[in-house]
Coordinates of C-alpha atoms in Angstrom, one line a residue:
M1 CA -26.4 -121.0 -78.4
P2 CA -28.0 -123.8 -76.1
S3 CA -31.4 -124.0 -75.4
H4 CA -31.7 -123.3 -71.6
H5 CA -34.5 -126.0 -71.8
S6 CA -31.6 -128.7 -72.6
L7 CA -29.8 -128.0 -69.2
S8 CA -29.8 -130.4 -66.0
E9 CA -31.1 -128.5 -62.9
P10 CA -27.5 -128.1 -61.5
E11 CA -26.4 -126.7 -64.8
R12 CA -29.3 -124.1 -64.8
Q13 CA -28.6 -123.0 -61.5
R14 CA -24.6 -122.4 -62.2
L15 CA -25.7 -120.6 -65.2
A16 CA -28.4 -118.3 -63.5
R17 CA -25.4 -117.6 -60.8
L18 CA -22.7 -116.9 -63.4
L19 CA -25.1 -114.6 -65.1
S20 CA -25.6 -112.6 -61.9
Y21 CA -21.8 -112.3 -61.0
D22 CA -20.8 -108.8 -59.1
V23 CA -17.1 -109.1 -59.9
L24 CA -16.1 -106.7 -57.4
D25 CA -17.8 -109.1 -54.6
T26 CA -16.7 -112.5 -55.6
P27 CA -13.2 -114.0 -55.2
P28 CA -11.2 -114.1 -58.0
E29 CA -9.9 -117.7 -58.1
P30 CA -13.6 -119.5 -58.4
C31 CA -14.5 -116.6 -60.7
Y32 CA -11.8 -117.6 -62.9
D33 CA -13.4 -121.5 -63.1
D34 CA -16.6 -120.5 -63.5
L35 CA -16.0 -117.8 -66.5
V36 CA -14.2 -120.4 -68.1
A37 CA -16.7 -122.7 -67.9
L38 CA -19.4 -120.1 -69.1
A39 CA -17.1 -119.0 -72.1
A40 CA -17.3 -123.1 -73.0
Y41 CA -21.0 -123.1 -72.4
I42 CA -22.0 -120.0 -74.4
C43 CA -19.8 -120.8 -77.4
E44 CA -20.5 -124.8 -77.5
T45 CA -16.9 -125.8 -77.4
P46 CA -15.1 -128.4 -75.4
T47 CA -12.3 -126.0 -73.8
A48 CA -11.9 -122.7 -72.7
V49 CA -8.5 -121.2 -71.3
I50 CA -7.3 -118.4 -69.6
S51 CA -3.9 -117.8 -70.3
L52 CA -1.7 -115.1 -68.9
V53 CA 2.0 -114.2 -70.0
E54 CA 4.9 -115.1 -67.8
A55 CA 7.2 -112.9 -66.2
D56 CA 9.8 -113.7 -68.6
R57 CA 7.2 -112.3 -71.6
Q58 CA 8.3 -115.4 -73.4
W59 CA 5.8 -117.9 -72.1
F60 CA 2.1 -118.1 -71.8
K61 CA 1.0 -120.0 -68.9
A62 CA -2.6 -121.4 -68.7
K63 CA -4.4 -120.0 -65.9
V64 CA -7.3 -122.7 -65.8
G65 CA -8.9 -124.6 -68.1
M66 CA -6.0 -126.9 -69.5
A67 CA -3.6 -129.2 -68.5
V68 CA -0.8 -127.9 -70.4
D69 CA 1.1 -125.5 -68.4
E70 CA 3.2 -123.4 -70.6
T71 CA 3.3 -122.6 -74.3
P72 CA 6.4 -120.5 -76.2
R73 CA 5.1 -117.3 -77.1
S74 CA 6.4 -117.9 -80.7
V75 CA 3.7 -120.6 -81.3
S76 CA 0.9 -119.3 -78.9
F77 CA -2.4 -118.4 -80.1
C78 CA -2.7 -116.0 -77.4
D79 CA 0.3 -113.7 -78.8
H80 CA -1.6 -113.5 -82.1
T81 CA -4.7 -112.2 -80.0
I82 CA -2.6 -109.7 -77.9
R83 CA -1.2 -108.3 -81.2
R84 CA -4.7 -108.0 -82.7
S85 CA -5.9 -106.0 -79.9
D86 CA -9.4 -107.5 -80.5
L87 CA -11.4 -110.9 -80.8
L88 CA -9.0 -113.6 -83.1
L89 CA -11.5 -115.8 -84.8
I90 CA -9.9 -118.8 -86.6
E91 CA -12.7 -121.2 -88.0
D92 CA -10.2 -124.0 -89.3
A93 CA -6.7 -123.3 -88.5
R94 CA -5.3 -126.0 -91.0
Q95 CA -6.8 -123.8 -93.8
H96 CA -5.7 -120.8 -92.5
P97 CA -2.0 -119.7 -93.8
D98 CA -0.5 -118.1 -90.8
F99 CA -1.3 -121.1 -88.6
C100 CA -1.4 -124.1 -90.6
D101 CA 2.3 -124.9 -89.8
N102 CA 1.8 -124.2 -86.0
P103 CA 2.9 -127.5 -83.8
L104 CA -0.3 -126.8 -81.6
V105 CA -2.4 -127.2 -85.3
T106 CA -0.5 -130.1 -86.7
G107 CA -0.1 -132.2 -83.5
D108 CA -2.3 -135.0 -82.4
P109 CA -5.0 -133.7 -81.4
G110 CA -4.7 -130.3 -83.5
I111 CA -6.5 -127.6 -82.6
R112 CA -8.9 -126.6 -85.7
F113 CA -11.0 -123.8 -84.1
Y114 CA -10.2 -121.0 -81.8
A115 CA -11.6 -118.1 -80.8
G116 CA -9.8 -115.5 -78.2
A117 CA -10.5 -111.9 -76.7
P118 CA -7.2 -110.1 -75.6
L119 CA -6.8 -109.2 -71.7
I120 CA -5.5 -105.6 -72.0
S121 CA -5.2 -103.4 -69.1
P122 CA -6.5 -100.1 -69.3
D123 CA -2.9 -98.8 -69.4
G124 CA -2.1 -100.8 -72.7
Y125 CA -0.3 -103.5 -70.8
A126 CA -0.9 -106.9 -72.2
L127 CA -1.7 -109.6 -69.6
G128 CA -3.2 -113.0 -71.7
S129 CA -6.4 -113.7 -73.1
I130 CA -9.7 -115.8 -72.5
C131 CA -10.2 -118.1 -75.6
V132 CA -12.0 -121.1 -76.6
I133 CA -10.5 -124.0 -78.5
D134 CA -11.8 -126.9 -80.5
Y135 CA -9.9 -130.0 -82.4
Q136 CA -13.3 -129.7 -85.1
P137 CA -13.8 -126.8 -87.6
R138 CA -16.8 -124.7 -86.3
Q139 CA -18.0 -121.2 -86.4
L140 CA -19.5 -118.6 -83.9
T141 CA -22.7 -116.3 -84.1
P142 CA -22.4 -112.8 -83.9
A143 CA -23.8 -113.4 -80.4
Q144 CA -21.5 -115.7 -79.2
Q145 CA -18.5 -113.6 -80.3
T146 CA -20.2 -110.7 -78.3
A147 CA -20.4 -112.6 -75.3
L148 CA -16.8 -113.8 -75.6
L149 CA -15.5 -110.1 -75.7
T150 CA -18.1 -109.3 -72.6
L151 CA -16.3 -112.2 -70.6
S152 CA -13.0 -110.8 -71.3
R153 CA -14.1 -107.7 -69.6
Q154 CA -15.3 -109.6 -66.8
V155 CA -12.0 -111.6 -66.5
M156 CA -9.9 -108.1 -67.1
A157 CA -11.9 -106.9 -64.1
Q158 CA -11.2 -109.8 -61.9
L159 CA -7.2 -109.4 -62.8
E160 CA -7.6 -105.7 -61.6
L161 CA -9.4 -106.8 -58.6
S162 CA -6.7 -109.6 -57.7
Q163 CA -4.0 -106.9 -58.0
R164 CA -5.7 -104.3 -56.0
T165 CA -6.2 -106.9 -53.2
T166 CA -2.5 -108.1 -53.4
Q167 CA -1.4 -104.4 -53.3
L168 CA -3.7 -103.8 -50.3
E169 CA -2.7 -107.1 -48.4
A170 CA 0.9 -105.5 -49.3
I171 CA 0.2 -102.2 -47.9
N172 CA -1.4 -103.9 -44.4
S173 CA 1.5 -106.0 -44.2
S174 CA 3.9 -103.3 -44.6
L175 CA 1.7 -101.1 -42.0
E176 CA 1.5 -104.1 -39.4
T177 CA 5.4 -104.6 -39.9
R178 CA 6.0 -100.7 -39.3
V179 CA 3.6 -100.9 -36.0
Q180 CA 5.7 -103.9 -34.8
E181 CA 9.0 -102.2 -35.5
R182 CA 7.7 -98.8 -33.7
T183 CA 6.7 -101.1 -30.5
A184 CA 9.7 -103.0 -30.5
D185 CA 12.2 -102.3 -27.4
L186 CA 14.6 -99.1 -28.6
T187 CA 17.6 -100.5 -26.6
Q188 CA 17.4 -104.1 -28.6
T189 CA 16.9 -101.9 -31.9
L190 CA 20.0 -99.7 -31.0
D191 CA 22.2 -102.5 -30.1
R192 CA 21.1 -104.1 -33.6
L193 CA 22.2 -100.9 -35.5
Q194 CA 25.6 -101.0 -33.4
Q195 CA 26.3 -104.5 -34.4
T196 CA 25.2 -104.1 -38.0
Q197 CA 27.5 -100.8 -38.0
V198 CA 29.9 -103.1 -36.6
E199 CA 29.6 -106.0 -39.7
L200 CA 29.6 -103.3 -42.1
S201 CA 32.9 -101.9 -41.2
Q202 CA 34.2 -105.1 -41.0
Q203 CA 32.5 -106.0 -44.3
K204 CA 33.8 -102.8 -46.0
E205 CA 37.3 -103.5 -44.5
R206 CA 37.4 -107.1 -46.1
L207 CA 35.9 -105.8 -49.7
R208 CA 38.7 -103.2 -49.2
H209 CA 41.2 -105.6 -48.8
A210 CA 39.8 -107.6 -51.3
A211 CA 39.8 -104.9 -54.0
L212 CA 43.4 -104.2 -53.1
H213 CA 44.9 -107.8 -53.0
D214 CA 45.8 -110.8 -55.1
R215 CA 43.3 -113.6 -54.1
L216 CA 46.1 -116.4 -55.0
T217 CA 49.1 -115.1 -52.9
G218 CA 47.5 -112.4 -50.8
L219 CA 50.0 -109.6 -51.9
P220 CA 49.0 -106.0 -53.2
N221 CA 47.3 -106.0 -56.8
R222 CA 48.0 -103.9 -59.7
E223 CA 45.8 -101.2 -58.3
F224 CA 47.2 -101.3 -54.8
F225 CA 50.8 -101.1 -56.3
I226 CA 49.9 -98.3 -58.8
H227 CA 48.4 -96.2 -55.7
Q228 CA 51.8 -96.6 -53.7
L229 CA 54.0 -96.1 -56.5
T230 CA 52.0 -92.9 -57.5
E231 CA 52.5 -91.4 -53.8
T232 CA 56.1 -92.3 -54.2
L233 CA 56.8 -90.6 -57.4
A234 CA 55.0 -87.4 -55.8
A235 CA 57.2 -87.7 -52.8
A236 CA 60.1 -87.9 -55.0
Q237 CA 59.3 -84.5 -57.0
H238 CA 59.8 -82.7 -53.7
S239 CA 62.6 -84.3 -52.4
Q240 CA 66.1 -86.3 -52.9
Q241 CA 64.4 -89.6 -52.2
R242 CA 65.4 -92.5 -54.1
Y243 CA 63.5 -95.3 -55.0
A244 CA 63.8 -98.3 -57.6
V245 CA 61.0 -100.8 -59.7
L246 CA 61.8 -104.2 -60.3
F247 CA 59.7 -106.1 -62.8
L248 CA 59.9 -109.6 -62.3
D249 CA 58.8 -112.4 -64.6
L250 CA 59.6 -116.1 -63.6
D251 CA 61.5 -118.3 -66.5
Q252 CA 59.6 -120.9 -68.4
F253 CA 56.6 -120.5 -66.2
K254 CA 54.0 -121.4 -69.2
T255 CA 56.0 -124.4 -69.8
L256 CA 56.0 -125.7 -66.1
N257 CA 52.0 -124.6 -66.0
D258 CA 51.0 -126.6 -69.2
S259 CA 52.8 -129.8 -68.3
L260 CA 52.3 -130.0 -64.7
G261 CA 48.8 -128.3 -64.2
H262 CA 47.5 -125.0 -63.0
S263 CA 47.1 -126.3 -59.4
V264 CA 50.8 -126.6 -59.1
G265 CA 51.5 -123.9 -61.0
D266 CA 49.3 -121.7 -58.1
Q267 CA 51.3 -123.3 -55.4
L268 CA 54.4 -122.5 -57.4
L269 CA 53.5 -119.1 -57.3
Q270 CA 52.7 -118.7 -53.8
Q271 CA 56.0 -120.2 -52.7
V272 CA 57.9 -118.1 -54.8
A273 CA 56.1 -114.8 -53.3
T274 CA 56.7 -116.2 -49.6
R275 CA 60.2 -116.4 -50.7
I276 CA 60.5 -112.9 -52.3
Q277 CA 58.4 -111.2 -49.5
A278 CA 61.1 -112.7 -46.8
L279 CA 63.8 -110.7 -48.2
L280 CA 62.2 -107.5 -48.4
G281 CA 62.8 -104.4 -45.9
P282 CA 59.7 -102.7 -44.1
H283 CA 59.3 -99.8 -46.6
D284 CA 59.3 -102.3 -49.5
M285 CA 56.3 -103.6 -51.3
L286 CA 55.9 -106.6 -53.4
A287 CA 53.0 -107.2 -55.5
R288 CA 51.7 -109.7 -58.0
L289 CA 50.5 -108.0 -61.4
G290 CA 49.0 -111.4 -62.6
G291 CA 50.1 -114.8 -64.4
D292 CA 53.4 -115.2 -63.5
E293 CA 54.5 -111.2 -63.2
F294 CA 55.5 -109.3 -59.9
V295 CA 56.6 -106.3 -59.1
L296 CA 58.6 -104.7 -56.6
L297 CA 59.0 -100.7 -55.3
L298 CA 62.0 -100.2 -52.9
D299 CA 61.2 -96.9 -51.1
H300 CA 63.7 -95.0 -49.4
L301 CA 67.1 -96.4 -51.2
A302 CA 70.3 -95.8 -49.4
E303 CA 72.2 -96.8 -52.7
Y304 CA 71.1 -97.6 -56.1
D305 CA 73.3 -100.7 -56.0
D306 CA 71.1 -101.7 -53.4
A307 CA 68.5 -102.8 -55.8
A308 CA 70.8 -105.1 -57.9
R309 CA 71.9 -106.8 -54.6
L310 CA 68.5 -107.6 -54.0
A311 CA 67.5 -108.8 -57.3
E312 CA 70.6 -111.2 -57.3
R313 CA 69.4 -112.6 -53.5
I314 CA 66.0 -112.7 -55.5
Q315 CA 67.6 -114.8 -57.9
A316 CA 69.6 -116.9 -55.4
Q317 CA 66.5 -118.0 -53.8
L318 CA 65.0 -119.0 -56.8
N319 CA 67.7 -121.1 -58.3
Q320 CA 66.9 -123.4 -55.0
P321 CA 64.4 -126.0 -55.9
L322 CA 60.6 -125.7 -54.7
Q323 CA 58.8 -128.5 -53.3
V324 CA 55.4 -128.4 -54.9
G325 CA 53.5 -131.9 -53.5
R326 CA 55.5 -134.7 -54.9
H327 CA 57.2 -132.3 -57.4
E328 CA 60.7 -131.1 -57.2
I329 CA 60.4 -127.7 -59.3
F330 CA 63.5 -125.7 -60.5
T331 CA 63.0 -122.3 -61.6
G332 CA 64.4 -118.7 -62.1
A333 CA 63.4 -115.5 -62.9
S334 CA 64.3 -112.4 -65.3
I335 CA 64.0 -109.0 -63.5
G336 CA 64.0 -105.4 -64.9
I337 CA 65.1 -102.6 -62.9
T338 CA 64.7 -98.7 -63.0
F339 CA 65.5 -96.1 -61.0
S340 CA 63.9 -92.7 -59.7
H341 CA 66.9 -90.6 -61.5
F342 CA 64.6 -90.7 -64.5
G343 CA 62.4 -88.3 -63.1
Y344 CA 59.1 -90.4 -63.6
R345 CA 55.8 -88.3 -63.4
Q346 CA 53.3 -91.2 -64.3
P347 CA 53.6 -94.7 -62.7
D348 CA 52.9 -96.4 -66.0
H349 CA 55.9 -95.2 -67.3
A350 CA 58.2 -96.7 -64.4
L351 CA 56.5 -99.8 -65.0
R352 CA 57.1 -99.7 -68.7
D353 CA 60.7 -99.0 -68.3
A354 CA 60.9 -102.0 -65.8
D355 CA 59.2 -104.4 -68.1
I356 CA 61.6 -103.2 -70.8
A357 CA 64.7 -104.1 -69.0
M358 CA 63.0 -107.2 -67.8
Y359 CA 62.7 -108.1 -71.4
Q360 CA 66.2 -107.4 -72.2
A361 CA 67.2 -109.8 -69.5
K362 CA 65.5 -112.5 -70.9
R363 CA 67.1 -111.9 -74.3
A364 CA 70.3 -112.0 -72.3
G365 CA 69.7 -115.5 -71.4
K366 CA 67.2 -115.2 -68.7
C367 CA 68.0 -115.8 -64.9
C368 CA 69.5 -112.4 -64.7
Y369 CA 68.5 -108.9 -64.2
A370 CA 69.0 -105.9 -66.7
V371 CA 68.8 -102.2 -65.7
F372 CA 66.9 -99.5 -67.5
D373 CA 69.2 -97.1 -69.3
E374 CA 68.7 -94.4 -71.6
A375 CA 70.0 -96.3 -74.7
M376 CA 66.7 -98.8 -73.9
Q377 CA 64.6 -95.4 -73.5
R378 CA 65.9 -94.3 -77.1
R379 CA 65.2 -97.7 -78.4
V380 CA 61.6 -97.4 -77.1
Q381 CA 60.9 -93.9 -78.1
T382 CA 62.1 -95.0 -81.8
Q383 CA 59.9 -98.0 -81.7
L384 CA 56.9 -96.0 -80.3
S385 CA 57.7 -93.5 -83.0
L386 CA 58.2 -96.3 -85.5
E387 CA 54.9 -97.5 -84.6
N388 CA 53.1 -94.7 -85.2
D389 CA 54.8 -94.2 -88.5
L390 CA 53.6 -97.9 -89.5
R391 CA 50.3 -97.1 -88.9
R392 CA 50.3 -93.9 -90.9
A393 CA 52.2 -96.2 -93.8
L394 CA 49.2 -98.6 -94.1
R395 CA 47.0 -95.9 -94.6
Q396 CA 49.1 -93.9 -97.0
H397 CA 50.5 -97.1 -98.9
E398 CA 53.8 -96.5 -98.4
F399 CA 54.9 -100.0 -99.0
F400 CA 56.2 -101.6 -102.0
L401 CA 57.4 -105.1 -103.0
V402 CA 60.7 -106.3 -104.7
Y403 CA 61.0 -109.5 -106.1
Q404 CA 64.3 -111.6 -106.4
P405 CA 64.7 -114.1 -108.7
I406 CA 65.2 -118.0 -107.9
F407 CA 67.3 -119.7 -110.4
D408 CA 67.9 -123.1 -111.8
L409 CA 71.8 -123.0 -110.9
K410 CA 72.7 -125.2 -114.0
A411 CA 70.5 -123.7 -117.1
L412 CA 70.7 -120.1 -115.3
Q413 CA 67.2 -119.7 -115.8
V414 CA 64.8 -118.1 -113.7
S415 CA 62.3 -120.6 -111.8
G416 CA 60.0 -118.1 -109.8
F417 CA 60.6 -115.2 -107.4
E418 CA 60.7 -114.7 -103.7
A419 CA 58.4 -111.5 -103.0
L420 CA 60.4 -109.0 -100.6
I421 CA 58.5 -106.2 -98.9
R422 CA 59.9 -102.7 -98.6
W423 CA 59.0 -99.4 -96.8
Q424 CA 59.3 -96.1 -98.4
H425 CA 59.6 -93.9 -95.1
P426 CA 59.1 -90.4 -95.7
S427 CA 62.0 -89.3 -93.9
Q428 CA 64.2 -92.6 -93.3
G429 CA 64.1 -93.3 -96.9
V430 CA 63.8 -97.1 -98.1
L431 CA 63.7 -99.3 -95.0
S432 CA 64.1 -103.4 -95.0
P433 CA 61.6 -105.6 -93.5
D434 CA 64.3 -106.3 -90.5
S435 CA 63.4 -103.0 -89.2
F436 CA 59.9 -103.0 -89.1
I437 CA 58.6 -106.5 -89.0
P438 CA 58.9 -107.1 -85.7
I439 CA 57.0 -103.9 -84.7
A440 CA 54.2 -105.1 -86.9
E441 CA 54.1 -108.4 -85.1
E442 CA 53.9 -106.8 -81.5
T443 CA 51.4 -104.5 -82.5
G444 CA 49.0 -107.0 -84.7
L445 CA 49.7 -104.9 -87.7
I446 CA 51.5 -107.9 -89.2
H447 CA 47.8 -109.5 -90.2
R448 CA 46.8 -106.1 -92.5
L449 CA 50.6 -105.9 -93.6
G450 CA 50.8 -109.8 -94.5
G451 CA 47.3 -109.4 -96.3
W452 CA 48.4 -106.8 -98.7
V453 CA 51.6 -108.6 -99.5
I454 CA 49.8 -111.9 -100.4
S455 CA 47.1 -110.0 -102.6
T456 CA 49.4 -107.6 -104.4
A457 CA 52.1 -110.2 -105.3
C458 CA 49.6 -113.2 -106.5
R459 CA 48.1 -110.5 -108.8
Q460 CA 51.5 -109.3 -110.1
L461 CA 52.6 -113.2 -110.5
K462 CA 49.7 -113.5 -112.6
Q463 CA 50.1 -110.9 -114.5
W464 CA 53.9 -111.8 -115.5
Q465 CA 52.5 -115.5 -116.1
Q466 CA 50.2 -114.2 -119.0
A467 CA 52.7 -111.8 -120.4
S468 CA 55.5 -114.3 -120.5
G469 CA 53.4 -117.4 -121.4
C470 CA 54.9 -119.3 -118.3
A471 CA 52.3 -120.7 -116.2
R472 CA 54.9 -122.7 -114.3
L473 CA 56.6 -119.5 -112.7
T474 CA 56.4 -119.7 -108.8
L475 CA 56.1 -117.3 -106.3
N476 CA 57.5 -117.3 -102.5
L477 CA 56.1 -115.4 -99.8
N478 CA 57.2 -115.3 -96.5
V479 CA 54.7 -115.5 -93.8
S480 CA 55.0 -114.4 -89.9
P481 CA 54.4 -117.1 -87.1
L482 CA 51.3 -114.7 -86.1
Q483 CA 49.9 -115.0 -89.3
L484 CA 49.8 -118.9 -89.2
R485 CA 47.9 -118.9 -85.9
Q486 CA 44.9 -117.2 -87.8
T487 CA 42.6 -119.1 -90.2
E488 CA 41.8 -115.9 -91.6
L489 CA 45.2 -116.6 -93.6
V490 CA 43.7 -119.5 -95.1
Q491 CA 40.6 -118.0 -96.3
H492 CA 42.5 -115.0 -97.6
L493 CA 44.7 -117.1 -99.5
A494 CA 41.4 -119.0 -100.8
T495 CA 39.8 -116.1 -101.8
T496 CA 43.2 -114.4 -103.5
L497 CA 43.5 -117.7 -105.5
A498 CA 40.0 -117.7 -106.7
E499 CA 40.3 -114.0 -107.8
T500 CA 43.6 -114.4 -109.7
A501 CA 42.9 -117.8 -111.2
L502 CA 46.3 -118.7 -110.0
S503 CA 47.2 -122.1 -109.2
A504 CA 47.8 -123.1 -105.7
A505 CA 50.9 -125.1 -106.8
C506 CA 52.8 -121.8 -107.9
I507 CA 52.5 -120.6 -104.5
K508 CA 55.4 -121.8 -101.9
L509 CA 54.8 -120.4 -98.2
E510 CA 58.3 -119.4 -96.6
I511 CA 58.3 -120.5 -92.8
T512 CA 61.3 -120.2 -90.3
E513 CA 62.8 -123.0 -88.9
Q514 CA 62.2 -121.6 -85.4
T515 CA 58.5 -121.5 -86.3
F516 CA 58.2 -125.5 -87.2
L517 CA 60.5 -126.1 -83.9
E518 CA 57.7 -124.0 -81.6
M519 CA 54.8 -125.0 -83.6
H520 CA 51.3 -124.4 -81.8
A521 CA 48.2 -126.5 -82.0
E522 CA 46.8 -123.8 -84.1
T523 CA 49.7 -123.4 -86.5
Q524 CA 49.4 -127.1 -87.2
Q525 CA 45.8 -127.0 -88.0
V526 CA 46.5 -124.0 -90.2
L527 CA 49.4 -125.7 -92.3
A528 CA 47.0 -128.6 -92.8
H529 CA 44.3 -126.5 -94.5
L530 CA 47.1 -124.8 -96.8
K531 CA 48.6 -128.2 -97.9
D532 CA 45.2 -129.5 -98.6
M533 CA 44.4 -126.1 -100.8
G534 CA 47.8 -127.3 -102.8
L535 CA 50.1 -124.8 -101.6
K536 CA 53.7 -125.5 -101.3
L537 CA 55.7 -124.9 -98.0
C538 CA 59.4 -124.1 -97.5
I539 CA 61.4 -124.0 -94.6
D540 CA 63.5 -120.5 -94.8
D541 CA 66.8 -120.2 -93.2
F542 CA 67.2 -123.9 -92.7
G543 CA 70.1 -124.5 -90.2
T544 CA 69.7 -121.6 -88.1
G545 CA 67.1 -123.2 -85.7
Y546 CA 69.5 -126.0 -84.5
S547 CA 66.8 -128.5 -85.4
S548 CA 68.0 -132.4 -85.8
L549 CA 67.8 -133.5 -89.9
S550 CA 66.1 -136.3 -88.9
R551 CA 62.8 -134.2 -87.6
L552 CA 62.4 -133.5 -91.3
H553 CA 60.6 -137.0 -91.9
G554 CA 58.0 -135.7 -89.8
L555 CA 57.2 -132.5 -91.5
D556 CA 54.9 -132.0 -94.8
I557 CA 57.4 -129.8 -96.5
D558 CA 58.1 -129.1 -100.2
M559 CA 61.4 -127.2 -99.9
L560 CA 64.4 -126.0 -98.1
K561 CA 66.3 -123.1 -98.1
I562 CA 69.8 -123.2 -97.3
D563 CA 70.3 -120.1 -94.8
R564 CA 73.2 -117.7 -96.6
A565 CA 75.4 -118.1 -93.4
F566 CA 76.3 -121.7 -94.6
I567 CA 76.7 -120.7 -98.2
H568 CA 79.5 -117.9 -97.0
E569 CA 81.4 -120.2 -95.0
L570 CA 80.9 -123.1 -98.1
D571 CA 84.1 -124.9 -97.4
S572 CA 83.3 -125.6 -93.4
A573 CA 80.0 -126.0 -94.2
V574 CA 80.2 -128.3 -96.9
D575 CA 79.5 -131.6 -94.8
L576 CA 76.4 -130.3 -93.6
I577 CA 75.1 -128.9 -97.0
K578 CA 75.8 -132.6 -98.0
M579 CA 73.7 -134.0 -95.7
I580 CA 71.1 -131.4 -96.0
L581 CA 71.0 -132.1 -99.9
S582 CA 71.0 -136.1 -99.3
L583 CA 67.9 -136.1 -97.0
A584 CA 66.0 -133.8 -99.0
G585 CA 66.3 -135.6 -102.1
S586 CA 65.3 -139.0 -100.2
L587 CA 62.1 -136.7 -99.0
N588 CA 61.4 -135.4 -102.4
M589 CA 62.0 -132.0 -101.4
Q590 CA 63.6 -128.9 -103.4
V591 CA 66.4 -127.3 -102.0
V592 CA 67.7 -123.6 -102.9
A593 CA 70.7 -122.1 -101.2
E594 CA 70.3 -118.4 -100.5
G595 CA 72.9 -115.7 -100.9
I596 CA 75.0 -116.8 -103.5
E597 CA 77.3 -113.9 -104.3
T598 CA 80.1 -115.5 -106.6
D599 CA 80.4 -117.6 -109.4
A600 CA 82.5 -120.3 -107.6
Q601 CA 79.9 -120.5 -104.9
R602 CA 77.6 -121.4 -107.8
Q603 CA 79.7 -123.8 -109.2
R604 CA 80.7 -125.6 -106.0
L605 CA 76.7 -125.9 -105.1
L606 CA 76.0 -127.5 -108.7
S607 CA 78.7 -130.0 -107.8
L608 CA 77.1 -130.8 -104.4
G609 CA 73.7 -131.3 -106.2
C610 CA 71.9 -128.2 -105.4
R611 CA 70.1 -127.1 -108.1
Y612 CA 68.4 -124.1 -107.3
G613 CA 69.7 -120.6 -105.7
Q614 CA 69.4 -117.1 -105.3
G615 CA 71.9 -114.0 -104.5
F616 CA 73.3 -111.1 -105.7
H617 CA 75.7 -112.9 -107.8
L618 CA 72.6 -114.0 -109.8
A619 CA 70.4 -111.2 -109.4
P620 CA 69.5 -108.4 -106.8
P621 CA 65.7 -107.9 -105.9
L622 CA 63.9 -106.5 -109.0
T623 CA 61.6 -103.3 -109.0
I624 CA 58.1 -104.4 -110.9
E625 CA 59.2 -102.6 -114.3
S626 CA 62.4 -104.5 -114.5
V627 CA 61.0 -108.3 -113.9
L628 CA 59.5 -108.8 -117.5
P629 CA 62.4 -107.6 -119.2
F630 CA 64.7 -109.8 -116.8
L631 CA 62.5 -113.0 -117.7
A632 CA 62.9 -112.6 -121.3
A633 CA 66.6 -112.8 -120.9
Y634 CA 66.6 -115.6 -118.3
Q635 CA 63.1 -117.2 -118.7
A636 CA 63.1 -121.2 -119.3
G637 CA 61.8 -122.0 -122.6

């Protein structure tokens, strides 16, 4: 500790004042400055700091003693001091394993010496620290350490005093405010309360309206509609009241929205809402469910045919051009209708059936309406039952694969197989993929199911290649458009190929022609990754999507499979098949004819130049057990 005689007179006076402090009588802020100065003096360091933790507990801010405003908790010496709950002494930080990489140490100038005492409240809450630092290594005597700890208690007392002062000021301020409020004019207070009540009532009404109405169109929203429909269903149970629910979806809205922009799309929805609203009666409700979906509740119907007539008037209105800014837009709507005679108890069920009828209208060609009937109801119930069975089947491994050979038509030798999934349903027997793949796609189960097919078929192919000695044997796998939008397909295929040690060139992924016609950006990226891996791509059912043959120039395709419909009508389709073969040959694509059922068809296809084919005439789909014997008879040498 420095000699008292080496101090100047002002320094001696300040030291005497510091040593005689009564923290209860000293204003907090000046005391902080003096306590920091005393800490630096006692410990013979150039710098002392009081650091307090910020409100978010992630930063420490220098209260006094340094120009640096904030230090992240992750690098702060103060944080280590608090966690130690005692004096932290670091004589040379660059030699200390916990601090040698700290940016405060490695900087220029870097902190070499640090001694800090924690500031912890009596209830154990960490507030910060008081510390001394130097940019050279040094030591503290036991007396200096004790003095620094004593100063930390002084700072803690000041913080508590400051807190109590703040609390007292807040209490005083609150008391003064209450006195002023008590002395205010009672009439003015009542007036304000009455005005507030009016404003609150108005605000409540605005909030209620906003909660029950669509922001864009001002129409009732789903919640409001469900509430009104629930009341209608309850009333209909006790009377002969007729009602109808109409579910309306604009046709081609997504295309319009994507091409012209969301602003134009929003204005279009507003105009559509206005046109439909103008056709409704006083007991009818139009609501917007979201997107381009609207729903109508026709209450107190005189006749069920009134709903169909309204649907026709709506479609006539929407078939008229709408002027949105500088755009003249033509749109239409698909409408589904359901009626009260189905005896609905739940509003969601009525909406569901109207929605089902709407999709029936879309499938019928759009811009029309469809009425929900018992046949649709049976299909819905069957689909729901099948969906539940599908989930169970995945858990209980009820699916299996069969493999249809693909032949070299001239040599009558097997070049590969197409893997085909089957479902061994416990009550319905063996089901073909047409009966359950659409449901798997709608429910998202297609990803699990498709992943199982890929893993199972690839492992099986590897076994056959090894057992038959034919490493060139290939495998065709059908892939859903939904799988092609998920990058997980790429990773799953890569993992499967690595685990089975299969060559990627042995795998051909069959994708429908419609998928290529309606290709999304995500699909394009996935297909590019698959091609980079070395897998082959095949267009299945080629010719059914009505795509131009010239589009094949822009597609990185390895194989075309001519749809079986053209093979069955070979005489009338011969010119088209010739064009396909000619173009495929110029693009170095293989061509496989599907559905060959007679030897005459095989011979005719050979004469046209088609080398590969499959069909029941050549071989039906084979079970796993029958593949190796079949290969022994028809395998290429």
